[in-house]
CSV table of C-alpha atoms (C1' of nucleotides) in Angstrom, one decimal:
chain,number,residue,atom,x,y,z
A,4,UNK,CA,184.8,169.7,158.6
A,5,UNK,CA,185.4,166.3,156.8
A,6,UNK,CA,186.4,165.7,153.3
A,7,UNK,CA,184.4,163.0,151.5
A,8,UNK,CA,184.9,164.4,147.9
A,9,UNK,CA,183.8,161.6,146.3
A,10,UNK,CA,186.3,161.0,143.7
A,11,UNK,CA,186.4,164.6,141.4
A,12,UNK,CA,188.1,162.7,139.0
A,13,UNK,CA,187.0,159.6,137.0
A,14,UNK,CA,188.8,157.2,139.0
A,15,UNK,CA,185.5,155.6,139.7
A,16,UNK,CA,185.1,153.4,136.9
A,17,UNK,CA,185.6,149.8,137.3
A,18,UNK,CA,187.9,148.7,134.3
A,19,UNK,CA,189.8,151.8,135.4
A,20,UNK,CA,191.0,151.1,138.3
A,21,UNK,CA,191.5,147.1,138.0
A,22,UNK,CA,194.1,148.1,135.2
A,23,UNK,CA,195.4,150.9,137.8
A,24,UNK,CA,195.8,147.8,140.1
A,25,UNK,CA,197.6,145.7,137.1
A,26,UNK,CA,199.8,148.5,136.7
A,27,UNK,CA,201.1,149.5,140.0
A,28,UNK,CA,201.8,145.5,140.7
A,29,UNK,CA,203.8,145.5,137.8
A,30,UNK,CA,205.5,148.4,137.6
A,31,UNK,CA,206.5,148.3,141.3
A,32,UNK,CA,207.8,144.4,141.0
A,33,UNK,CA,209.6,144.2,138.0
A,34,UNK,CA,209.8,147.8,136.7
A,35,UNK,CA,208.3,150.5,134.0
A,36,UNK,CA,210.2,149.4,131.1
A,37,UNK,CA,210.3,145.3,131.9
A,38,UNK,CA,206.0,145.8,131.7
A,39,UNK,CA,204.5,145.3,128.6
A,40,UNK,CA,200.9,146.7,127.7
A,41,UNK,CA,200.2,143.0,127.2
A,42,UNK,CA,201.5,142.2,130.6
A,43,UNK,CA,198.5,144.3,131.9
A,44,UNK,CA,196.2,143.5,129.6
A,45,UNK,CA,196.6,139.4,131.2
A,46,UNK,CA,196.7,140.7,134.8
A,47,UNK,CA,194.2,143.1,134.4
A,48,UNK,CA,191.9,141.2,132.3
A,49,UNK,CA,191.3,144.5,130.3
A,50,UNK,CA,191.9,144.2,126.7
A,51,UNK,CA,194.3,146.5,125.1
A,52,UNK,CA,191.6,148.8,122.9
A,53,UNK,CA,189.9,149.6,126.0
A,54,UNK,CA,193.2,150.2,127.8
A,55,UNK,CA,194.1,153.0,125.4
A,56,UNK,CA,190.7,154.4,125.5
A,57,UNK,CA,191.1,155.1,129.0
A,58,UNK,CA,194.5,156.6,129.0
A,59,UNK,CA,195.7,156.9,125.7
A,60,UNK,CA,199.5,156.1,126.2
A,61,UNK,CA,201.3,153.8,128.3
A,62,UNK,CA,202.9,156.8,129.6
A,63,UNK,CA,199.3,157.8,130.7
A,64,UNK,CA,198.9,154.5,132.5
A,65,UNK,CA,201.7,155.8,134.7
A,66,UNK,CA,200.8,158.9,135.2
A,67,UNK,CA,197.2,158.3,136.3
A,68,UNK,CA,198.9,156.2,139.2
A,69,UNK,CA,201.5,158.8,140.1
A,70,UNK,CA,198.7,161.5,140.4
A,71,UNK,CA,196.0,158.8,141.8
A,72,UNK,CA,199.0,157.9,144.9
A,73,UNK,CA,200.0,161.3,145.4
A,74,UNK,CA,197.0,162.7,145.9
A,75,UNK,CA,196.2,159.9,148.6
A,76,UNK,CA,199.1,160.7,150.2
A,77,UNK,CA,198.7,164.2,150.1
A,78,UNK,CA,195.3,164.0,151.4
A,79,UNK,CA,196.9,162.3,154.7
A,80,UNK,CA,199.8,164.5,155.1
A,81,UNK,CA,197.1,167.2,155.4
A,82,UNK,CA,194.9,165.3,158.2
A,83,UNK,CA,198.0,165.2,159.7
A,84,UNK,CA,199.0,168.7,159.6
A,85,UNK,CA,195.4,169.8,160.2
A,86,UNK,CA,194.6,168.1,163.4
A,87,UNK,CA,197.7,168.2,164.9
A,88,UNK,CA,199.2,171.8,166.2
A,89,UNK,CA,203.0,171.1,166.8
A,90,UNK,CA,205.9,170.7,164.2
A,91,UNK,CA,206.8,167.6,166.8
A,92,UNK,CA,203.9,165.6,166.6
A,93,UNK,CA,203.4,166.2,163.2
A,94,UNK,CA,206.6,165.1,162.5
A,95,UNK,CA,206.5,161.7,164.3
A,96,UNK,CA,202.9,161.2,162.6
A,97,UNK,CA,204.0,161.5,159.3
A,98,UNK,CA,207.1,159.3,160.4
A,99,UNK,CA,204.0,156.5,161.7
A,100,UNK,CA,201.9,157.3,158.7
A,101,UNK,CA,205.1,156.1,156.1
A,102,UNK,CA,205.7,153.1,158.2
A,103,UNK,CA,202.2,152.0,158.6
A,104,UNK,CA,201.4,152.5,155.0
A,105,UNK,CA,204.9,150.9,153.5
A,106,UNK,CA,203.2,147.6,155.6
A,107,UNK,CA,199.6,148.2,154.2
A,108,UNK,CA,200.1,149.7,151.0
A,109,UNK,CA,203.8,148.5,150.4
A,110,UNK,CA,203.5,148.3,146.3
A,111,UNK,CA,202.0,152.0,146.3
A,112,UNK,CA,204.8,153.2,148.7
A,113,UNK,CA,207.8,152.0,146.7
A,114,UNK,CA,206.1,153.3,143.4
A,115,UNK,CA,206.3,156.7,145.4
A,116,UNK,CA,208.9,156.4,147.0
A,117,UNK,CA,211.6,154.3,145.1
A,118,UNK,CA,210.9,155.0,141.4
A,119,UNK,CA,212.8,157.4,139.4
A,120,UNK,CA,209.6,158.8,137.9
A,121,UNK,CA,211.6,160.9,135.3
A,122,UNK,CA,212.7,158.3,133.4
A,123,UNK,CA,209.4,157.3,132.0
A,124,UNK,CA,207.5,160.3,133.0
A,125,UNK,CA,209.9,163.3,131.5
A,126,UNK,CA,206.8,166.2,132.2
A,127,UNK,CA,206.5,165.5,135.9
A,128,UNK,CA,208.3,167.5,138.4
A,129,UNK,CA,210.4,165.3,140.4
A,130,UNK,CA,209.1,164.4,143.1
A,131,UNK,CA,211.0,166.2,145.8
A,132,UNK,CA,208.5,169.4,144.7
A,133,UNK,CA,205.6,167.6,145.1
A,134,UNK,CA,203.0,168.6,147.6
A,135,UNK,CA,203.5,165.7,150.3
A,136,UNK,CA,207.3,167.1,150.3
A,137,UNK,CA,206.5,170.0,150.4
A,138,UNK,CA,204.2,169.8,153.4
A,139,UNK,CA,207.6,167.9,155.4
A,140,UNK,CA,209.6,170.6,154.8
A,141,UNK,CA,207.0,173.4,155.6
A,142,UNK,CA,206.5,170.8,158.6
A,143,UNK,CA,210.1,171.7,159.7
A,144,UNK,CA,209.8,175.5,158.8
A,145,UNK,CA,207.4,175.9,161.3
A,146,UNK,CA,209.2,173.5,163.9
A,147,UNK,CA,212.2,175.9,163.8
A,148,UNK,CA,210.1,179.2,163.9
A,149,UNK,CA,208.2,178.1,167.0
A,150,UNK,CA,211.5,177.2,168.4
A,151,UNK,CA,210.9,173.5,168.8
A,152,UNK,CA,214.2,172.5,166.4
A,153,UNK,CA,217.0,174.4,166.3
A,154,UNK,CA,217.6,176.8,163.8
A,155,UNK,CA,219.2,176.1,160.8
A,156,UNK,CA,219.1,175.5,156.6
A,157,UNK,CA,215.2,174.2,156.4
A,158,UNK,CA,216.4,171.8,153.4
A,159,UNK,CA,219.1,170.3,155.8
A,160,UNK,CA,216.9,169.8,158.9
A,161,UNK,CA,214.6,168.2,157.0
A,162,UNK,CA,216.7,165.5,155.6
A,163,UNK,CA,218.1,165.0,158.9
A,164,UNK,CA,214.6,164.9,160.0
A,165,UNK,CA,212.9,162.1,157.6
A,166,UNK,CA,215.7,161.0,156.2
A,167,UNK,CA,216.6,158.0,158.5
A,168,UNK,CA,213.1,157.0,159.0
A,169,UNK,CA,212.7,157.2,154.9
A,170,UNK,CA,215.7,155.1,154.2
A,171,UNK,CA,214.2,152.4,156.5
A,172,UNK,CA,211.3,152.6,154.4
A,173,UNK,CA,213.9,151.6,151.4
A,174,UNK,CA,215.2,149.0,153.3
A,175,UNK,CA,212.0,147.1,154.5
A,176,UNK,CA,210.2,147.6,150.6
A,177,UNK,CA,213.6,146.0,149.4
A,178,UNK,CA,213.1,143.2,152.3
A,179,UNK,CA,216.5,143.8,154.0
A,180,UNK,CA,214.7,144.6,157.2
A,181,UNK,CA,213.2,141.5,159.0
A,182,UNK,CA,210.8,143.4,160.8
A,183,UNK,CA,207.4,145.4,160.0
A,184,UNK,CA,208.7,149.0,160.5
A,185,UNK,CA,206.2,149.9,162.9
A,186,UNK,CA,208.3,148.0,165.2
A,187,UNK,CA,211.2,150.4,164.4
A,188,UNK,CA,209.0,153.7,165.1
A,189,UNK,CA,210.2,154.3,168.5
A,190,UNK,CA,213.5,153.9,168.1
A,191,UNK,CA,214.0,155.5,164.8
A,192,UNK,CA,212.0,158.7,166.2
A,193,UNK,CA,214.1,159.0,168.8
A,194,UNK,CA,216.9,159.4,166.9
A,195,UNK,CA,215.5,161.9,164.3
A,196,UNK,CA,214.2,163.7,166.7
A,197,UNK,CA,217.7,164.3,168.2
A,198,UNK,CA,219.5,165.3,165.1
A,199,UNK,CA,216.7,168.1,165.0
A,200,UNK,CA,215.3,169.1,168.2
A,201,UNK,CA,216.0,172.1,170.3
A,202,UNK,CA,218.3,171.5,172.9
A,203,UNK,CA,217.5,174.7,174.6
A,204,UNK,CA,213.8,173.9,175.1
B,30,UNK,CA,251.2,149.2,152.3
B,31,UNK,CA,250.1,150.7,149.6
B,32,UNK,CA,247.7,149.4,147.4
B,33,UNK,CA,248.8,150.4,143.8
B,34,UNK,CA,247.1,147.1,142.2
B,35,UNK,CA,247.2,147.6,138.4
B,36,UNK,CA,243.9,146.8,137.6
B,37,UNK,CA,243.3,143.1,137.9
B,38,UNK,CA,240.5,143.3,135.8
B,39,UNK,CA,241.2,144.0,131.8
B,40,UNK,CA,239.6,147.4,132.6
B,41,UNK,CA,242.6,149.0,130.9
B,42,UNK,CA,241.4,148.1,127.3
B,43,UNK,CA,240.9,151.8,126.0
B,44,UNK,CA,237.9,151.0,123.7
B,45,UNK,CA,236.5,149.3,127.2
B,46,UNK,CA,237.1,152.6,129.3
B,47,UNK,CA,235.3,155.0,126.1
B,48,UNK,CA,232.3,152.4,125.9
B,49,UNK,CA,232.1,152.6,130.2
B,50,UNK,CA,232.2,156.4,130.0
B,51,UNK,CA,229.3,156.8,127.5
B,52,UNK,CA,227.2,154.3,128.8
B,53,UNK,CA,227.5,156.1,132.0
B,54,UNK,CA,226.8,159.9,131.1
B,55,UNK,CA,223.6,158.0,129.1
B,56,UNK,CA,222.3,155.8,131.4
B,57,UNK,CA,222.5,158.8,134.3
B,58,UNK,CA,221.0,161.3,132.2
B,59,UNK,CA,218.3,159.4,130.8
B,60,UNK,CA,218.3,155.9,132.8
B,61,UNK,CA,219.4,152.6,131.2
B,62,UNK,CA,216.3,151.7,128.8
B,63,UNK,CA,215.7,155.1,127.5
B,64,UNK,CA,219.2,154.3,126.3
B,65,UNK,CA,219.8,152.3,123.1
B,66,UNK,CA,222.9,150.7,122.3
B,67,UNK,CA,223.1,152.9,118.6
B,68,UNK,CA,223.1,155.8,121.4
B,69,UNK,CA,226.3,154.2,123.2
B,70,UNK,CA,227.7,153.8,119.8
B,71,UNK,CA,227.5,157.3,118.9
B,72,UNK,CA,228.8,158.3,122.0
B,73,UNK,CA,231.7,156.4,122.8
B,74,UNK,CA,232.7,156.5,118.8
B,75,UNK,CA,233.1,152.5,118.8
B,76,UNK,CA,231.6,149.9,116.7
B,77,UNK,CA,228.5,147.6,118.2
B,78,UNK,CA,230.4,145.1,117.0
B,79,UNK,CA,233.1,145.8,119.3
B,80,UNK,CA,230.9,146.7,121.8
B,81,UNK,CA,229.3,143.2,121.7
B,82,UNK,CA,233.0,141.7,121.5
B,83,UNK,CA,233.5,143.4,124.8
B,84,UNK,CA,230.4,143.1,127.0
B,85,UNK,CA,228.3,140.0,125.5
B,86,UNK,CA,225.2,141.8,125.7
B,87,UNK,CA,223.4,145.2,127.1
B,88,UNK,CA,223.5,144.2,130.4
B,89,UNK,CA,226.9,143.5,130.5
B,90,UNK,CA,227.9,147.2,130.2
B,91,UNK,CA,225.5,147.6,133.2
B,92,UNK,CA,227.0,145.0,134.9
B,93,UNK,CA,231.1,145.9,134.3
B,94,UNK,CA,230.2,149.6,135.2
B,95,UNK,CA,228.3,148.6,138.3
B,96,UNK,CA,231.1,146.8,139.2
B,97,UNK,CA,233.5,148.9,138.2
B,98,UNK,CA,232.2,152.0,140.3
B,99,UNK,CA,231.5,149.6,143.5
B,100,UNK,CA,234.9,148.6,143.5
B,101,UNK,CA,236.6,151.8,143.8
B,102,UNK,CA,233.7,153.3,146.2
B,103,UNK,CA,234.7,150.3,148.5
B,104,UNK,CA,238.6,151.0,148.0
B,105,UNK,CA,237.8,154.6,149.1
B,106,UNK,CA,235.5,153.4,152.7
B,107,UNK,CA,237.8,150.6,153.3
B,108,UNK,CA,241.5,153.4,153.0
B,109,UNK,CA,239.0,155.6,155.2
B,110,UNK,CA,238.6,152.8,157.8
B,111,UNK,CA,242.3,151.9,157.8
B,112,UNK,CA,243.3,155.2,158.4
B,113,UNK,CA,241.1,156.2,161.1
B,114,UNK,CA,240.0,154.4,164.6
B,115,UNK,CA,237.4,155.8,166.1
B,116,UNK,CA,234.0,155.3,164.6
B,117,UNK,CA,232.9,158.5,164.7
B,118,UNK,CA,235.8,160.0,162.3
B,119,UNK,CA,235.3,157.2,160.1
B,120,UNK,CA,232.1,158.0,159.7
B,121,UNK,CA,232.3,161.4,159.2
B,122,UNK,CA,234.9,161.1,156.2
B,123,UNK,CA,232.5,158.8,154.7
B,124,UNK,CA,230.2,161.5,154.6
B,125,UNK,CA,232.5,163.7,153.7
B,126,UNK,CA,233.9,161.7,150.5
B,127,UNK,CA,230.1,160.8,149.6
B,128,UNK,CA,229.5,164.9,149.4
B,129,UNK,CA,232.9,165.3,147.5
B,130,UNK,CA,232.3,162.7,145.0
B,131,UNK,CA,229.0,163.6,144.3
B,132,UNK,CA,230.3,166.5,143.1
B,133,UNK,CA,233.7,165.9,141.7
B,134,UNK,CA,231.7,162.4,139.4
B,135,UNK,CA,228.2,163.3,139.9
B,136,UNK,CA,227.1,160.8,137.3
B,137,UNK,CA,228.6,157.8,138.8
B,138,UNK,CA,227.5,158.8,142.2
B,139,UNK,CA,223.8,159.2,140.8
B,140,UNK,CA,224.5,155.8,139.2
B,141,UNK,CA,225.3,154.1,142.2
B,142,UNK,CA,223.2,155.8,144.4
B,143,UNK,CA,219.9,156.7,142.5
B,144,UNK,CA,219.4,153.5,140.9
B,145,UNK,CA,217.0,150.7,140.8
B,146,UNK,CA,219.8,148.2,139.5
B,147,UNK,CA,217.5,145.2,140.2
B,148,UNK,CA,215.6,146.8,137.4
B,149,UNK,CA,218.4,146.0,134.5
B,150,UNK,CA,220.9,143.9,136.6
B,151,UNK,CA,218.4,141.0,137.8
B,152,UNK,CA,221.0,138.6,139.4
B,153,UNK,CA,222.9,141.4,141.3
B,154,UNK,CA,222.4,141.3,145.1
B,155,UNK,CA,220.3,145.0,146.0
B,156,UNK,CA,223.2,147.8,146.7
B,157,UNK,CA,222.4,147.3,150.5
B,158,UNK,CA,224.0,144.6,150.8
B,159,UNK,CA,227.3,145.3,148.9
B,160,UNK,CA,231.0,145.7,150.3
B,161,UNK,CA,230.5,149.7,150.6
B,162,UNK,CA,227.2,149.3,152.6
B,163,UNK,CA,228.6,146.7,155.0
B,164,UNK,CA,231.3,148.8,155.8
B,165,UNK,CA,229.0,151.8,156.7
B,166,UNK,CA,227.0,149.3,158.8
B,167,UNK,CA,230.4,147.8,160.6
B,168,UNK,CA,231.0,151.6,161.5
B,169,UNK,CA,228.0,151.8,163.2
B,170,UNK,CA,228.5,148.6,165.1
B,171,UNK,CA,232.2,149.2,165.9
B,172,UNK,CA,230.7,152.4,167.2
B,173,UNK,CA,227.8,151.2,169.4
B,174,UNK,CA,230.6,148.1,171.0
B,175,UNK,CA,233.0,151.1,171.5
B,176,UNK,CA,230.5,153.0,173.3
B,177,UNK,CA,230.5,156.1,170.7
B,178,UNK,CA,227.1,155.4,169.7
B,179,UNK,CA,224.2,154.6,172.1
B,180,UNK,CA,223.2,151.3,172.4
B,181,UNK,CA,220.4,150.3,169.4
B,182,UNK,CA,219.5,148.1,166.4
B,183,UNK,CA,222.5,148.9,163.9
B,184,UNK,CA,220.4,149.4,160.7
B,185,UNK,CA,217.9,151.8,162.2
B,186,UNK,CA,221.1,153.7,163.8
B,187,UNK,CA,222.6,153.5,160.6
B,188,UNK,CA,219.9,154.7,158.5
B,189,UNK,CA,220.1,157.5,161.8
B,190,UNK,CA,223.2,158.5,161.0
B,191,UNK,CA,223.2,158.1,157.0
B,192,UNK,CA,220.0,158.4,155.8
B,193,UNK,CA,220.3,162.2,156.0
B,194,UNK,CA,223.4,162.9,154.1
B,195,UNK,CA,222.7,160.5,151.7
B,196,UNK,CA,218.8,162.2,151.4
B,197,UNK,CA,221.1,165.5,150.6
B,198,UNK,CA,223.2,164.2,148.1
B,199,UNK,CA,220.5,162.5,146.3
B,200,UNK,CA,218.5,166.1,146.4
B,201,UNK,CA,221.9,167.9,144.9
B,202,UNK,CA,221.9,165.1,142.0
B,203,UNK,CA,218.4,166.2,141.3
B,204,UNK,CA,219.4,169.6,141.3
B,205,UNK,CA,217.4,170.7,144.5
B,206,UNK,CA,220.3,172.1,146.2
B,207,UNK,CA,221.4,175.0,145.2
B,208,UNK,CA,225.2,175.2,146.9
B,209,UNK,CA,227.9,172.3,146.6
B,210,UNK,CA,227.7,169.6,149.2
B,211,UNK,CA,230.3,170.4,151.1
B,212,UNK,CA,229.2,173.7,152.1
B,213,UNK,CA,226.3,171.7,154.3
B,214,UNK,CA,228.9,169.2,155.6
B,215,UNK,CA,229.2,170.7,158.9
B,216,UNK,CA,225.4,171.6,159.6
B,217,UNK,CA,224.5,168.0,158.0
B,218,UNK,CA,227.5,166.2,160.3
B,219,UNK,CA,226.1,167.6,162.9
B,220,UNK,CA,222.8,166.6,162.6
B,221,UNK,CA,223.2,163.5,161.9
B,222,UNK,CA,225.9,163.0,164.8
B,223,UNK,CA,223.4,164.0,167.3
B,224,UNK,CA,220.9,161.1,166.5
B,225,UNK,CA,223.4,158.8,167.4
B,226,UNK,CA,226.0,159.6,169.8
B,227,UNK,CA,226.2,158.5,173.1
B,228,UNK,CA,224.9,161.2,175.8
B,229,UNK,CA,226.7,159.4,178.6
B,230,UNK,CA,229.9,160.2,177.1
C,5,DG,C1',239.8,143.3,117.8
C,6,DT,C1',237.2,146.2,114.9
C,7,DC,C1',233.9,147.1,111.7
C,8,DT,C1',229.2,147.0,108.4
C,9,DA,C1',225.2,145.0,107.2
C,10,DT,C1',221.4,142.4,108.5
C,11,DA,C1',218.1,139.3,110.9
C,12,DC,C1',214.6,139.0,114.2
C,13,DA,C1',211.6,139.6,118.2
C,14,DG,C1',208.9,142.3,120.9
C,15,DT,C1',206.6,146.6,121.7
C,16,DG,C1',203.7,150.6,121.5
C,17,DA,C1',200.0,152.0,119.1
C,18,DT,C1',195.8,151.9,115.6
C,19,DA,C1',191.7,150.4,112.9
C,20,DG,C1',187.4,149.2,112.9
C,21,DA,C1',183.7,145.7,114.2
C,22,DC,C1',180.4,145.1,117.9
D,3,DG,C1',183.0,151.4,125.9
D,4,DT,C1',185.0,147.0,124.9
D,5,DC,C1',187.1,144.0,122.0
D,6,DT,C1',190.3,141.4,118.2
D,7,DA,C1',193.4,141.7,114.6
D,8,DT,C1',197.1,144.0,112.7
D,9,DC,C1',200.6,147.5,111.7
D,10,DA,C1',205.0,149.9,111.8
D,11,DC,C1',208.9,150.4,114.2
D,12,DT,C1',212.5,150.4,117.4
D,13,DG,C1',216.2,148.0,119.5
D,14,DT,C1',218.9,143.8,120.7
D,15,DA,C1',221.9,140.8,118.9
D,16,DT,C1',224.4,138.1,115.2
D,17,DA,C1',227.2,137.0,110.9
D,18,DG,C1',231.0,137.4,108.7
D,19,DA,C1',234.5,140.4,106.2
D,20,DC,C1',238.7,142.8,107.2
DNA sequence: GTCTATACAGTGATAGAC
DNA sequence: GTCTATCACTGTATAGAC
């Protein structure tokens, strides 16, 4: 029943993932473009021929990370999803999971979720077709075909849905909000559950 | 009463308003350091010399366009809170004006709202905290102390009643959406109304 | 104010020893 | 696989004529 794939790809090795590490720290504080390869090399303490052994372009730098932090954050959506049976509560725990992890993880969380990855990373699809979106919006699908939200444009529900609770994400990465977020959870449920939920139930 | 102020800033230079215009379709289609100033050149049809006469540097053009765009955003909020007194109208003509300029300028709207200007524009203060984002915020307050809105934290109720329609509007600007904003104003109003108002009333 | 030609720095990327 | 030394180039910015 559990999932302890270790690691199908080769993220295991060592000078891998420390200039992984460099990488997000620096391209989530000052930017894709303002990082130079020999800004990682110094923070990373990885010298630049073995750099582009391991991923062959800067671009590849960045696109190891993107996959590496989508596919963590994929993998939780799908806990989610899989242990818990009703569009509401899975809803509020993916709501919990963002606000935990931008506290935890808060480097990783605005690389995912405040970058325009396009810019740097023209192959990608953006990220609204990614699989973690996707699984929010299928998330809300269900919710309306059970009846627990009210019926509707699945698109619009689900920015109604997540998008208060994402844009306090924003806020707290860009340290407007003096608070950790998971202080914010009940109240900013509350009112995304509203704009959504079924009156009739 | 009117406002018809003739552009206190030398904004009316013509060379100044072709050199804004191309830096903006470039920096929007292909963000600000996949664009070089020979691209700007090309574009706009002036000189780099005149360019540099103009804006001092690269950032500069950043820095006048931001500026230019946040003014009259902030001229548009602040005739919509003029003319209307109760919060809730206001706020719904702000979301109303967001949809219609995202389509009627879609590239300054993605440039104002799909942006990581810290990125290019290091002194300027995050967009959060400009004119046009206060005024959203002083909605939401006026509409809590008018008893509109139910009693809460004013960011997280403002994220509440925002963060959805501006989640759309960044979706149509990445070309997610099929239909024109406007055709979801009244589902997305809605939505967004309901995590807010005040049951009581 | 506008232009052309040019200087100069910093960057992404490679070669090749170990 | 890891490293150092180096290349080739792009892109910002300036000089100075008109």
């Amino acid at each position: 029943m559990s999932h302890p794939v270790p690691d199908l790809t080769q993220a295991a090795s060592p000078t891998r993932r420390r200039v992984l590490d460099a990488a997000l720290a620096l391209f989530s504080e000052q930017g894709y473009f303002n990082t130079a390869i020999p800004h990682i090399v110094k923070r990373s303490g990885v010298s630049i021929g073995s750099i582009y052994h391991h991923f062959g372009d800067k671009q590849g730098i960045a696109r190891a990370l993107y996959a590496d932090l989508l596919e963590g954050m994929d993998g939780a959506l799908a806990a989610i999803c899989h242990q818990i049976p009703d569009a509401r509560g899975q809803a509020l725990a993916v709501v919990e999971y963002l606000f935990e992890q931008a506290e935890r993880a808060p480097l990783a969380t605005a690389f995912m979720l405040s970058t325009r990855h396009r810019e740097f990373l023209p192959d990608e699809p953006p990220i609204c077709s990614s699989q973690p979106f996707n699984r929010m919006r299928d998330i809300v699908s269900r919710g309306i075909a059970r009846g627990e939200m009210h019926d509707g444009d699945p698109a619009v529900l689900a920015a109604a849905l997540f998008g208060g609770p994402l844009r306090l994400v924003q806020l707290r990465l860009d340290h407007i909000l003096p608070r950790p977020l998971p202080t914010y959870l009940v109240e900013a449920w509350e009112a995304a559950w509203l704009a959504v939920c079924n009156t009739r139930g």
